[in-house]
Amino acid sequence: MLTSNPLNTSGKTVRNEKEPGWPEIGIMGLVYFVLVLGVAQIINWTTEDASVISGISFAALSGLAGLGAFLAAYILRIRSREAFGIRGTSVRWLLAGIGFGIGVLVFTRVFALIMYYIGFTGSTQSSYESAASGGTLAFIAQFLMIAVLTPLGEEFAFRAVLTNALKKYGPWISIIGSALIFATVHGLNEVWLSAFVTGLAAGYLFYRTGSVWPGVIVHATYNGSITILTAVVASSL
């Protein structure tokens, strides 16, 4: 059963009267798209397609755009970290985040294999693959950008703001709605399903715990595992 609001010692539901809402969603979305579209153009102009520098740059952009969008929502009118889910949680839920991340990885890899065997071999993330397999320094830089910075930025934007603000409409709209938006932002391509399932797992954990950190762990586990697998496969060829 999904429950969202913490209970006090008397058993009554406690709600923060200053939770994020549509103003925060609006400013977060605006700032996110301005940063992504603007900086992406600069990266495309100054780097080659599928280059190591391009991959690292786009991975960094994902995280920095999310953090910038979150900051805009944070300073708009609510200055409480707790209102955005920036709060501690138990080790049990953090470990659950690792488990969910591994589950997302297994599910999406099985799906990718099925797609491969039916003839779909396209990839829109060749620059990420180049960075992950571009040598030790490139791998370390890419891992830090994609498995640390990106989960922080995207979870702060899409869970701490979007999923959080949609809680008032119930768990299904909050979790599924925010996951659909999160996936669509990644593009209608082979990445969509991975982003959607990651968003579902992170959104569910946010809804259950009221904390953004389990979702960050889900995201970091999945992204980090994909980066390691890419490097291992490249080194074996």
Tab-separated table of C-alpha atoms in Angstrom:
chain	number	residue	atom	x	y	z
A	1	MET	CA	0.000	0.000	0.000
A	2	LEU	CA	1.353	3.425	-0.916
A	3	THR	CA	1.455	6.053	1.787
A	4	SER	CA	3.017	9.475	1.446
A	5	ASN	CA	2.721	11.603	4.552
A	6	PRO	CA	4.643	10.853	7.756
A	7	LEU	CA	2.705	10.291	10.956
A	8	ASN	CA	3.384	12.032	14.243
A	9	THR	CA	3.315	10.224	17.590
A	10	SER	CA	-0.433	10.682	17.913
A	11	GLY	CA	-1.025	8.845	14.630
A	12	LYS	CA	-2.236	11.953	12.788
A	13	THR	CA	-0.954	12.812	9.331
A	14	VAL	CA	1.504	15.683	9.274
A	15	ARG	CA	1.704	17.866	6.159
A	16	ASN	CA	4.069	20.693	5.469
A	17	GLU	CA	1.870	23.618	4.425
A	18	LYS	CA	4.654	24.977	2.219
A	19	GLU	CA	5.281	22.079	-0.115
A	20	PRO	CA	6.323	22.585	-3.736
A	21	GLY	CA	3.515	23.145	-6.227
A	22	TRP	CA	2.913	24.291	-9.781
A	23	PRO	CA	5.046	27.455	-9.468
A	24	GLU	CA	8.041	25.284	-8.586
A	25	ILE	CA	7.263	22.827	-11.402
A	26	GLY	CA	7.030	25.698	-13.867
A	27	ILE	CA	10.277	27.427	-12.965
A	28	MET	CA	12.109	24.113	-12.680
A	29	GLY	CA	10.989	23.041	-16.151
A	30	LEU	CA	11.788	26.403	-17.717
A	31	VAL	CA	15.279	26.642	-16.276
A	32	TYR	CA	16.026	22.991	-17.062
A	33	PHE	CA	15.118	23.300	-20.742
A	34	VAL	CA	16.892	26.633	-21.186
A	35	LEU	CA	20.082	25.204	-19.707
A	36	VAL	CA	19.904	21.904	-21.590
A	37	LEU	CA	19.056	23.397	-24.980
A	38	GLY	CA	21.480	26.300	-24.666
A	39	VAL	CA	24.498	24.411	-23.364
A	40	ALA	CA	23.847	21.412	-25.640
A	41	GLN	CA	24.226	23.701	-28.640
A	42	ILE	CA	27.565	24.940	-27.338
A	43	ILE	CA	28.768	21.363	-26.757
A	44	ASN	CA	27.710	20.355	-30.280
A	45	TRP	CA	29.500	23.358	-31.781
A	46	THR	CA	32.747	22.791	-29.910
A	47	THR	CA	33.098	18.992	-29.883
A	48	GLU	CA	32.845	16.176	-32.377
A	49	ASP	CA	29.913	13.764	-32.339
A	50	ALA	CA	30.537	10.642	-30.258
A	51	SER	CA	33.827	12.021	-28.915
A	52	VAL	CA	35.098	11.430	-25.387
A	53	ILE	CA	34.844	15.131	-24.539
A	54	SER	CA	31.310	15.258	-25.905
A	55	GLY	CA	30.216	12.317	-23.757
A	56	ILE	CA	31.691	13.729	-20.568
A	57	SER	CA	30.269	17.172	-21.333
A	58	PHE	CA	26.730	15.906	-21.930
A	59	ALA	CA	26.886	13.779	-18.776
A	60	ALA	CA	27.959	16.840	-16.783
A	61	LEU	CA	25.195	18.904	-18.400
A	62	SER	CA	22.525	16.436	-17.229
A	63	GLY	CA	23.577	16.898	-13.634
A	64	LEU	CA	24.275	20.635	-13.699
A	65	ALA	CA	21.024	21.445	-15.511
A	66	GLY	CA	19.092	19.467	-12.897
A	67	LEU	CA	20.830	21.210	-10.023
A	68	GLY	CA	20.283	24.612	-11.641
A	69	ALA	CA	16.600	23.863	-12.163
A	70	PHE	CA	16.234	22.666	-8.581
A	71	LEU	CA	17.955	25.793	-7.251
A	72	ALA	CA	15.536	27.988	-9.195
A	73	ALA	CA	12.572	26.133	-7.672
A	74	TYR	CA	14.149	26.248	-4.213
A	75	ILE	CA	14.682	30.019	-4.144
A	76	LEU	CA	11.325	30.851	-5.746
A	77	ARG	CA	9.350	30.909	-2.504
A	78	ILE	CA	10.159	27.906	-0.281
A	79	ARG	CA	13.514	27.937	1.514
A	80	SER	CA	13.141	24.659	3.419
A	81	ARG	CA	15.271	21.685	2.342
A	82	GLU	CA	12.907	19.309	4.135
A	83	ALA	CA	9.978	20.552	2.021
A	84	PHE	CA	11.835	19.234	-1.031
A	85	GLY	CA	12.738	15.904	0.543
A	86	ILE	CA	16.350	16.856	1.240
A	87	ARG	CA	16.341	14.877	4.470
A	88	GLY	CA	17.893	11.753	5.880
A	89	THR	CA	16.393	8.297	5.702
A	90	SER	CA	17.172	4.857	7.075
A	91	VAL	CA	19.927	2.541	5.865
A	92	ARG	CA	17.205	0.048	4.953
A	93	TRP	CA	15.755	2.421	2.352
A	94	LEU	CA	19.199	3.276	0.995
A	95	LEU	CA	19.892	-0.434	0.534
A	96	ALA	CA	16.492	-0.728	-1.119
A	97	GLY	CA	17.695	1.939	-3.535
A	98	ILE	CA	20.642	-0.276	-4.511
A	99	GLY	CA	18.302	-3.237	-4.962
A	100	PHE	CA	15.893	-1.236	-7.107
A	101	GLY	CA	18.802	0.051	-9.188
A	102	ILE	CA	20.019	-3.489	-9.858
A	103	GLY	CA	16.465	-4.539	-10.694
A	104	VAL	CA	16.149	-1.697	-13.215
A	105	LEU	CA	19.482	-2.731	-14.732
A	106	VAL	CA	18.442	-6.378	-15.165
A	107	PHE	CA	15.045	-5.471	-16.612
A	108	THR	CA	16.395	-2.962	-19.120
A	109	ARG	CA	19.304	-5.204	-20.211
A	110	VAL	CA	16.909	-8.086	-20.902
A	111	PHE	CA	14.735	-5.727	-22.926
A	112	ALA	CA	17.811	-4.425	-24.794
A	113	LEU	CA	18.806	-7.981	-25.703
A	114	ILE	CA	15.319	-8.679	-27.028
A	115	MET	CA	15.467	-5.510	-29.132
A	116	TYR	CA	18.911	-6.475	-30.423
A	117	TYR	CA	17.754	-9.918	-31.533
A	118	ILE	CA	14.771	-8.507	-33.390
A	119	GLY	CA	17.072	-6.175	-35.298
A	120	PHE	CA	17.107	-2.860	-33.415
A	121	THR	CA	20.718	-1.709	-33.003
A	122	GLY	CA	20.424	2.081	-32.942
A	123	SER	CA	22.000	4.170	-30.205
A	124	THR	CA	21.614	7.838	-29.314
A	125	GLN	CA	24.261	7.666	-26.593
A	126	SER	CA	27.350	6.830	-28.591
A	127	SER	CA	29.212	9.766	-27.034
A	128	TYR	CA	28.590	8.308	-23.549
A	129	GLU	CA	29.918	4.963	-24.782
A	130	SER	CA	33.009	6.651	-26.230
A	131	ALA	CA	33.701	8.390	-22.920
A	132	ALA	CA	33.242	5.215	-20.862
A	133	SER	CA	35.620	3.287	-23.110
A	134	GLY	CA	38.088	6.092	-23.814
A	135	GLY	CA	40.786	5.133	-21.332
A	136	THR	CA	41.279	5.307	-17.569
A	137	LEU	CA	41.026	9.083	-17.109
A	138	ALA	CA	38.038	9.363	-19.433
A	139	PHE	CA	36.291	6.501	-17.633
A	140	ILE	CA	36.845	8.090	-14.207
A	141	ALA	CA	35.563	11.462	-15.427
A	142	GLN	CA	32.542	9.895	-17.120
A	143	PHE	CA	31.757	7.750	-14.086
A	144	LEU	CA	31.806	10.770	-11.770
A	145	MET	CA	29.600	12.797	-14.135
A	146	ILE	CA	27.079	10.065	-14.968
A	147	ALA	CA	26.961	8.074	-11.700
A	148	VAL	CA	27.348	10.914	-9.177
A	149	LEU	CA	26.545	14.330	-10.650
A	150	THR	CA	23.707	13.260	-12.957
A	151	PRO	CA	21.759	11.308	-10.284
A	152	LEU	CA	22.060	14.245	-7.894
A	153	GLY	CA	20.915	16.822	-10.430
A	154	GLU	CA	18.122	14.824	-12.032
A	155	GLU	CA	16.714	13.476	-8.768
A	156	PHE	CA	16.740	16.915	-7.152
A	157	ALA	CA	14.828	18.297	-10.151
A	158	PHE	CA	12.461	15.481	-11.073
A	159	ARG	CA	11.821	13.875	-7.702
A	160	ALA	CA	12.391	16.645	-5.136
A	161	VAL	CA	10.360	19.088	-7.219
A	162	LEU	CA	8.157	17.258	-9.751
A	163	THR	CA	7.193	14.019	-7.965
A	164	ASN	CA	6.965	15.957	-4.715
A	165	ALA	CA	4.646	18.635	-6.083
A	166	LEU	CA	2.358	16.025	-7.665
A	167	LYS	CA	1.874	14.129	-4.380
A	168	LYS	CA	-1.330	16.041	-3.695
A	169	TYR	CA	-2.965	14.243	-6.643
A	170	GLY	CA	-2.241	10.796	-5.258
A	171	PRO	CA	0.505	8.202	-5.639
A	172	TRP	CA	-0.272	7.039	-9.168
A	173	ILE	CA	-0.226	10.493	-10.736
A	174	SER	CA	2.784	11.473	-8.664
A	175	ILE	CA	4.903	8.408	-9.448
A	176	ILE	CA	3.751	7.472	-12.956
A	177	GLY	CA	3.192	11.034	-14.155
A	178	SER	CA	6.623	12.233	-13.089
A	179	ALA	CA	8.256	9.080	-14.526
A	180	LEU	CA	6.575	9.678	-17.893
A	181	ILE	CA	7.804	13.270	-17.989
A	182	PHE	CA	11.283	12.235	-16.861
A	183	ALA	CA	11.501	9.582	-19.589
A	184	THR	CA	10.160	11.861	-22.315
A	185	VAL	CA	12.734	14.505	-21.435
A	186	HIS	CA	15.379	11.879	-22.289
A	187	GLY	CA	13.876	11.533	-25.777
A	188	LEU	CA	11.589	9.134	-27.626
A	189	ASN	CA	14.350	6.648	-28.350
A	190	GLU	CA	15.932	3.493	-26.936
A	191	VAL	CA	16.688	5.312	-23.656
A	192	TRP	CA	13.021	6.067	-22.954
A	193	LEU	CA	12.165	2.756	-21.265
A	194	SER	CA	15.270	2.814	-19.054
A	195	ALA	CA	14.483	6.354	-17.935
A	196	PHE	CA	10.824	5.486	-17.328
A	197	VAL	CA	11.576	2.436	-15.167
A	198	THR	CA	14.262	4.373	-13.273
A	199	GLY	CA	11.745	7.161	-12.700
A	200	LEU	CA	9.135	4.694	-11.423
A	201	ALA	CA	11.582	3.152	-8.941
A	202	ALA	CA	12.933	6.490	-7.722
A	203	GLY	CA	9.451	8.012	-7.543
A	204	TYR	CA	8.096	5.098	-5.540
A	205	LEU	CA	10.920	5.350	-3.019
A	206	PHE	CA	10.476	9.107	-2.757
A	207	TYR	CA	6.766	8.675	-2.139
A	208	ARG	CA	7.362	6.060	0.535
A	209	THR	CA	10.206	7.796	2.365
A	210	GLY	CA	9.753	11.511	1.712
A	211	SER	CA	13.496	11.590	1.041
A	212	VAL	CA	15.288	12.151	-2.253
A	213	TRP	CA	18.313	10.017	-1.302
A	214	PRO	CA	16.959	6.513	-2.059
A	215	GLY	CA	16.118	7.701	-5.569
A	216	VAL	CA	19.616	9.119	-5.964
A	217	ILE	CA	20.960	5.680	-5.021
A	218	VAL	CA	18.687	3.964	-7.590
A	219	HIS	CA	19.860	6.347	-10.281
A	220	ALA	CA	23.538	6.099	-9.313
A	221	THR	CA	23.441	2.299	-9.168
A	222	TYR	CA	21.880	2.019	-12.612
A	223	ASN	CA	24.023	4.681	-14.334
A	224	GLY	CA	27.221	3.475	-12.699
A	225	SER	CA	26.547	-0.142	-13.641
A	226	ILE	CA	25.838	0.764	-17.273
A	227	THR	CA	29.065	2.771	-17.459
A	228	ILE	CA	31.099	-0.110	-16.024
A	229	LEU	CA	29.465	-2.634	-18.366
A	230	THR	CA	30.171	-0.399	-21.357
A	231	ALA	CA	33.853	-0.146	-20.415
A	232	VAL	CA	34.141	-3.896	-19.814
A	233	VAL	CA	32.525	-4.779	-23.139
A	234	ALA	CA	34.729	-2.274	-24.999
A	235	SER	CA	37.898	-3.654	-23.404
A	236	SER	CA	36.978	-7.203	-24.400
A	237	LEU	CA	36.515	-6.413	-28.087
